Amino acid sequence: MSAETDARQREVAAMFDRHGPGYRWWAVLTVMLGTVSAIMEATVVNVALPEIIRVFHLGHDQVQLLSTGFLAATTASMLLATWAMQRFGVRRTFTGALALLVTFSVLAALADRFEVLALCRIGQGSIAGLIQPLSMLVIIDVFPPQERGRAMGAYGLGIVLSPAVGPVAGGLLVDHFGWRSVFLVTVPLCLAAIALAPRYVIAARPLAGAHKRPFDAVGLVLVIGALCALLGGLAALIRQPLAGAAAVGLGMALATGFVLWERSTLHPLLDFRIFREAGFGAAILVALAYGTGIYGSTYLAPVFAQIGLGFSGYEAGLMLLPGGAVLAIVLLQAGKLADRFPSNRVAMAGLACFALSAILMGLSSTATGFWLLALWVVIGRIGLGLIIPGLNAGALRLLPYGTEAAGSASINFFRQLGGALGVTLLALFLEGRERQLNAVHGLQPMQEGFFLIAFVYCLALIPAWRMTGRKQRAQSV
């Protein structure tokens, strides 16, 4: 046991002495408030996009920056979480991140220019990427291994429900108080977590003179540059095709440089050596497709409901709520399925369900009733409930013991990357089709957008089928 781990365990024991056996659940509540805030920020803005489009006179290729900027920043900052915890300690990093999240949220609500609003969303995303790994570390510290399943279940339930409840709350706020109010929906949760953290989150300050893992600054600069150039270039392709193409080329070059650097450095942000394990590369492709579909559909569904079908912001959010509740129920059982049946088959069933849901959404029109649309969303969420444990459990089983943390980080990174790329490409497709059809926010481009998502998930069935390999073995890579 390292000195750092031993010090954390002594601090946890002192917390139990001070607060009693109920301390661990207060710790879960505290970190869950922070994580729910971070996750809700990713999707709650989507119900306000039609109003933001109208107010700032934007196209889909422009307004999507509010989603992709957030996701790209989250993707990069997730790689910083371990360094931040070692440098500042768990409690300082957690409370500091939440304070910055509140600051960016308030600034976003006050923004009078779209450029300022987009920068605030990037700031929110960079903080969200730090908060989620911190929460998992706290739960691991305060629960013994035999009780972590219950804790993860309670924690996961809140995480799953937050994207479902967020759009409903956001829709109500947009309808009654305007688009600015949607950026304030998580502020009370953040403030509550900040108030509870000094009492229930361990400080875990870095030990004086302790060895610190070197930080891969070159890798971080390369990945940030690649994400900015690639996503910015894709967004600019319609209005500035030459500049956009040049930026995409630069992004691809930087991404190649990032991979080469990470494979050669001693302390990489992402360990690409594990990609040699049989089946793990296929799992990464499934994670990319999963991120593309879930974030792409979460971006498209509220816009489709409001602009295409004439729903209010509240109705658009409410349409997603039953699906979130069903997803929580499915997740409680899907883990057992992933243990009982081959994980890749469970993931494939989920991919097929989600593809079917996207096709049904694409076939919907103004004649489709509210509850039928909600049912199509439910089918998709059943699919997600099968994909999540099938992908996570299946991918990690392919890796040697001792490399699971690196594998989990890779799955999370590429899932977020798929989300950022998916929303960008979907918005680019919508804008291009609207210009081609000479229709301002017409129904047909959005329907075709759902068909595109279904196509991506059907393609993902191929790597999911190949997501098999040797049984997990003891030696590391």
JSON list of N, CA and C in Angstrom, two decimals, residues 44-79:
[
{"chain": "A", "resi": 44, "resn": "VAL", "atom": "N", "xyz": [-28.84, 19.69, -20.70]},
{"chain": "A", "resi": 44, "resn": "VAL", "atom": "CA", "xyz": [-29.97, 20.57, -20.37]},
{"chain": "A", "resi": 44, "resn": "VAL", "atom": "C", "xyz": [-30.09, 21.73, -21.35]},
{"chain": "A", "resi": 45, "resn": "VAL", "atom": "N", "xyz": [-28.97, 22.14, -21.94]},
{"chain": "A", "resi": 45, "resn": "VAL", "atom": "CA", "xyz": [-28.99, 23.27, -22.87]},
{"chain": "A", "resi": 45, "resn": "VAL", "atom": "C", "xyz": [-29.73, 22.94, -24.17]},
{"chain": "A", "resi": 46, "resn": "ASN", "atom": "N", "xyz": [-29.87, 21.65, -24.48]},
{"chain": "A", "resi": 46, "resn": "ASN", "atom": "CA", "xyz": [-30.44, 21.27, -25.78]},
{"chain": "A", "resi": 46, "resn": "ASN", "atom": "C", "xyz": [-31.88, 21.76, -25.95]},
{"chain": "A", "resi": 47, "resn": "VAL", "atom": "N", "xyz": [-32.65, 21.84, -24.87]},
{"chain": "A", "resi": 47, "resn": "VAL", "atom": "CA", "xyz": [-34.04, 22.31, -25.00]},
{"chain": "A", "resi": 47, "resn": "VAL", "atom": "C", "xyz": [-34.09, 23.81, -25.28]},
{"chain": "A", "resi": 48, "resn": "ALA", "atom": "N", "xyz": [-32.98, 24.51, -25.03]},
{"chain": "A", "resi": 48, "resn": "ALA", "atom": "CA", "xyz": [-32.95, 25.96, -25.28]},
{"chain": "A", "resi": 48, "resn": "ALA", "atom": "C", "xyz": [-32.38, 26.29, -26.65]},
{"chain": "A", "resi": 49, "resn": "LEU", "atom": "N", "xyz": [-31.88, 25.30, -27.38]},
{"chain": "A", "resi": 49, "resn": "LEU", "atom": "CA", "xyz": [-31.23, 25.57, -28.67]},
{"chain": "A", "resi": 49, "resn": "LEU", "atom": "C", "xyz": [-32.15, 26.26, -29.68]},
{"chain": "A", "resi": 50, "resn": "PRO", "atom": "N", "xyz": [-33.42, 25.84, -29.84]},
{"chain": "A", "resi": 50, "resn": "PRO", "atom": "CA", "xyz": [-34.28, 26.55, -30.80]},
{"chain": "A", "resi": 50, "resn": "PRO", "atom": "C", "xyz": [-34.42, 28.04, -30.48]},
{"chain": "A", "resi": 51, "resn": "GLU", "atom": "N", "xyz": [-34.54, 28.38, -29.20]},
{"chain": "A", "resi": 51, "resn": "GLU", "atom": "CA", "xyz": [-34.65, 29.79, -28.81]},
{"chain": "A", "resi": 51, "resn": "GLU", "atom": "C", "xyz": [-33.34, 30.52, -29.05]},
{"chain": "A", "resi": 52, "resn": "ILE", "atom": "N", "xyz": [-32.21, 29.87, -28.77]},
{"chain": "A", "resi": 52, "resn": "ILE", "atom": "CA", "xyz": [-30.90, 30.48, -29.01]},
{"chain": "A", "resi": 52, "resn": "ILE", "atom": "C", "xyz": [-30.67, 30.69, -30.51]},
{"chain": "A", "resi": 53, "resn": "ILE", "atom": "N", "xyz": [-31.09, 29.73, -31.32]},
{"chain": "A", "resi": 53, "resn": "ILE", "atom": "CA", "xyz": [-31.01, 29.88, -32.78]},
{"chain": "A", "resi": 53, "resn": "ILE", "atom": "C", "xyz": [-31.76, 31.13, -33.23]},
{"chain": "A", "resi": 54, "resn": "ARG", "atom": "N", "xyz": [-32.95, 31.32, -32.67]},
{"chain": "A", "resi": 54, "resn": "ARG", "atom": "CA", "xyz": [-33.79, 32.46, -33.06]},
{"chain": "A", "resi": 54, "resn": "ARG", "atom": "C", "xyz": [-33.19, 33.78, -32.59]},
{"chain": "A", "resi": 55, "resn": "VAL", "atom": "N", "xyz": [-32.74, 33.83, -31.34]},
{"chain": "A", "resi": 55, "resn": "VAL", "atom": "CA", "xyz": [-32.25, 35.08, -30.76]},
{"chain": "A", "resi": 55, "resn": "VAL", "atom": "C", "xyz": [-30.96, 35.55, -31.44]},
{"chain": "A", "resi": 56, "resn": "PHE", "atom": "N", "xyz": [-30.04, 34.61, -31.70]},
{"chain": "A", "resi": 56, "resn": "PHE", "atom": "CA", "xyz": [-28.73, 34.99, -32.25]},
{"chain": "A", "resi": 56, "resn": "PHE", "atom": "C", "xyz": [-28.65, 34.80, -33.77]},
{"chain": "A", "resi": 57, "resn": "HIS", "atom": "N", "xyz": [-29.76, 34.37, -34.39]},
{"chain": "A", "resi": 57, "resn": "HIS", "atom": "CA", "xyz": [-29.82, 34.19, -35.85]},
{"chain": "A", "resi": 57, "resn": "HIS", "atom": "C", "xyz": [-28.72, 33.23, -36.33]},
{"chain": "A", "resi": 58, "resn": "LEU", "atom": "N", "xyz": [-28.76, 32.01, -35.82]},
{"chain": "A", "resi": 58, "resn": "LEU", "atom": "CA", "xyz": [-27.71, 31.03, -36.07]},
{"chain": "A", "resi": 58, "resn": "LEU", "atom": "C", "xyz": [-28.21, 29.89, -36.95]},
{"chain": "A", "resi": 59, "resn": "GLY", "atom": "N", "xyz": [-27.26, 29.17, -37.53]},
{"chain": "A", "resi": 59, "resn": "GLY", "atom": "CA", "xyz": [-27.55, 27.91, -38.20]},
{"chain": "A", "resi": 59, "resn": "GLY", "atom": "C", "xyz": [-27.12, 26.76, -37.30]},
{"chain": "A", "resi": 60, "resn": "HIS", "atom": "N", "xyz": [-27.48, 25.53, -37.71]},
{"chain": "A", "resi": 60, "resn": "HIS", "atom": "CA", "xyz": [-27.10, 24.36, -36.91]},
{"chain": "A", "resi": 60, "resn": "HIS", "atom": "C", "xyz": [-25.59, 24.23, -36.81]},
{"chain": "A", "resi": 61, "resn": "ASP", "atom": "N", "xyz": [-24.87, 24.59, -37.88]},
{"chain": "A", "resi": 61, "resn": "ASP", "atom": "CA", "xyz": [-23.42, 24.46, -37.86]},
{"chain": "A", "resi": 61, "resn": "ASP", "atom": "C", "xyz": [-22.77, 25.41, -36.87]},
{"chain": "A", "resi": 62, "resn": "GLN", "atom": "N", "xyz": [-23.51, 26.45, -36.44]},
{"chain": "A", "resi": 62, "resn": "GLN", "atom": "CA", "xyz": [-22.98, 27.39, -35.46]},
{"chain": "A", "resi": 62, "resn": "GLN", "atom": "C", "xyz": [-23.43, 27.05, -34.04]},
{"chain": "A", "resi": 63, "resn": "VAL", "atom": "N", "xyz": [-24.74, 26.81, -33.87]},
{"chain": "A", "resi": 63, "resn": "VAL", "atom": "CA", "xyz": [-25.26, 26.59, -32.52]},
{"chain": "A", "resi": 63, "resn": "VAL", "atom": "C", "xyz": [-24.74, 25.28, -31.92]},
{"chain": "A", "resi": 64, "resn": "GLN", "atom": "N", "xyz": [-24.33, 24.33, -32.77]},
{"chain": "A", "resi": 64, "resn": "GLN", "atom": "CA", "xyz": [-23.81, 23.07, -32.23]},
{"chain": "A", "resi": 64, "resn": "GLN", "atom": "C", "xyz": [-22.56, 23.25, -31.40]},
{"chain": "A", "resi": 65, "resn": "LEU", "atom": "N", "xyz": [-21.88, 24.41, -31.54]},
{"chain": "A", "resi": 65, "resn": "LEU", "atom": "CA", "xyz": [-20.69, 24.66, -30.72]},
{"chain": "A", "resi": 65, "resn": "LEU", "atom": "C", "xyz": [-21.01, 24.64, -29.23]},
{"chain": "A", "resi": 66, "resn": "LEU", "atom": "N", "xyz": [-22.26, 24.94, -28.87]},
{"chain": "A", "resi": 66, "resn": "LEU", "atom": "CA", "xyz": [-22.64, 24.91, -27.46]},
{"chain": "A", "resi": 66, "resn": "LEU", "atom": "C", "xyz": [-22.61, 23.48, -26.91]},
{"chain": "A", "resi": 67, "resn": "SER", "atom": "N", "xyz": [-22.85, 22.50, -27.76]},
{"chain": "A", "resi": 67, "resn": "SER", "atom": "CA", "xyz": [-22.77, 21.10, -27.35]},
{"chain": "A", "resi": 67, "resn": "SER", "atom": "C", "xyz": [-21.38, 20.53, -27.56]},
{"chain": "A", "resi": 68, "resn": "THR", "atom": "N", "xyz": [-20.83, 20.72, -28.77]},
{"chain": "A", "resi": 68, "resn": "THR", "atom": "CA", "xyz": [-19.54, 20.12, -29.07]},
{"chain": "A", "resi": 68, "resn": "THR", "atom": "C", "xyz": [-18.40, 20.77, -28.29]},
{"chain": "A", "resi": 69, "resn": "GLY", "atom": "N", "xyz": [-18.49, 22.09, -28.05]},
{"chain": "A", "resi": 69, "resn": "GLY", "atom": "CA", "xyz": [-17.47, 22.75, -27.24]},
{"chain": "A", "resi": 69, "resn": "GLY", "atom": "C", "xyz": [-17.43, 22.17, -25.84]},
{"chain": "A", "resi": 70, "resn": "PHE", "atom": "N", "xyz": [-18.62, 21.93, -25.27]},
{"chain": "A", "resi": 70, "resn": "PHE", "atom": "CA", "xyz": [-18.71, 21.32, -23.94]},
{"chain": "A", "resi": 70, "resn": "PHE", "atom": "C", "xyz": [-18.11, 19.92, -23.96]},
{"chain": "A", "resi": 71, "resn": "LEU", "atom": "N", "xyz": [-18.52, 19.09, -24.93]},
{"chain": "A", "resi": 71, "resn": "LEU", "atom": "CA", "xyz": [-18.07, 17.70, -24.98]},
{"chain": "A", "resi": 71, "resn": "LEU", "atom": "C", "xyz": [-16.57, 17.60, -25.25]},
{"chain": "A", "resi": 72, "resn": "ALA", "atom": "N", "xyz": [-16.06, 18.45, -26.14]},
{"chain": "A", "resi": 72, "resn": "ALA", "atom": "CA", "xyz": [-14.62, 18.42, -26.44]},
{"chain": "A", "resi": 72, "resn": "ALA", "atom": "C", "xyz": [-13.80, 18.81, -25.22]},
{"chain": "A", "resi": 73, "resn": "ALA", "atom": "N", "xyz": [-14.26, 19.84, -24.51]},
{"chain": "A", "resi": 73, "resn": "ALA", "atom": "CA", "xyz": [-13.55, 20.27, -23.30]},
{"chain": "A", "resi": 73, "resn": "ALA", "atom": "C", "xyz": [-13.59, 19.19, -22.23]},
{"chain": "A", "resi": 74, "resn": "THR", "atom": "N", "xyz": [-14.73, 18.51, -22.10]},
{"chain": "A", "resi": 74, "resn": "THR", "atom": "CA", "xyz": [-14.84, 17.40, -21.15]},
{"chain": "A", "resi": 74, "resn": "THR", "atom": "C", "xyz": [-13.88, 16.29, -21.53]},
{"chain": "A", "resi": 75, "resn": "THR", "atom": "N", "xyz": [-13.80, 15.98, -22.81]},
{"chain": "A", "resi": 75, "resn": "THR", "atom": "CA", "xyz": [-12.92, 14.92, -23.30]},
{"chain": "A", "resi": 75, "resn": "THR", "atom": "C", "xyz": [-11.47, 15.18, -22.91]},
{"chain": "A", "resi": 76, "resn": "ALA", "atom": "N", "xyz": [-11.02, 16.42, -23.10]},
{"chain": "A", "resi": 76, "resn": "ALA", "atom": "CA", "xyz": [-9.62, 16.76, -22.78]},
{"chain": "A", "resi": 76, "resn": "ALA", "atom": "C", "xyz": [-9.38, 16.83, -21.28]},
{"chain": "A", "resi": 77, "resn": "SER", "atom": "N", "xyz": [-10.30, 17.44, -20.54]},
{"chain": "A", "resi": 77, "resn": "SER", "atom": "CA", "xyz": [-10.05, 17.67, -19.11]},
{"chain": "A", "resi": 77, "resn": "SER", "atom": "C", "xyz": [-10.14, 16.39, -18.29]},
{"chain": "A", "resi": 78, "resn": "MET", "atom": "N", "xyz": [-10.84, 15.37, -18.79]},
{"chain": "A", "resi": 78, "resn": "MET", "atom": "CA", "xyz": [-10.87, 14.08, -18.08]},
{"chain": "A", "resi": 78, "resn": "MET", "atom": "C", "xyz": [-9.46, 13.55, -17.88]},
{"chain": "A", "resi": 79, "resn": "LEU", "atom": "N", "xyz": [-8.57, 13.86, -18.83]},
{"chain": "A", "resi": 79, "resn": "LEU", "atom": "CA", "xyz": [-7.19, 13.39, -18.75]},
{"chain": "A", "resi": 79, "resn": "LEU", "atom": "C", "xyz": [-6.39, 14.13, -17.67]}
]
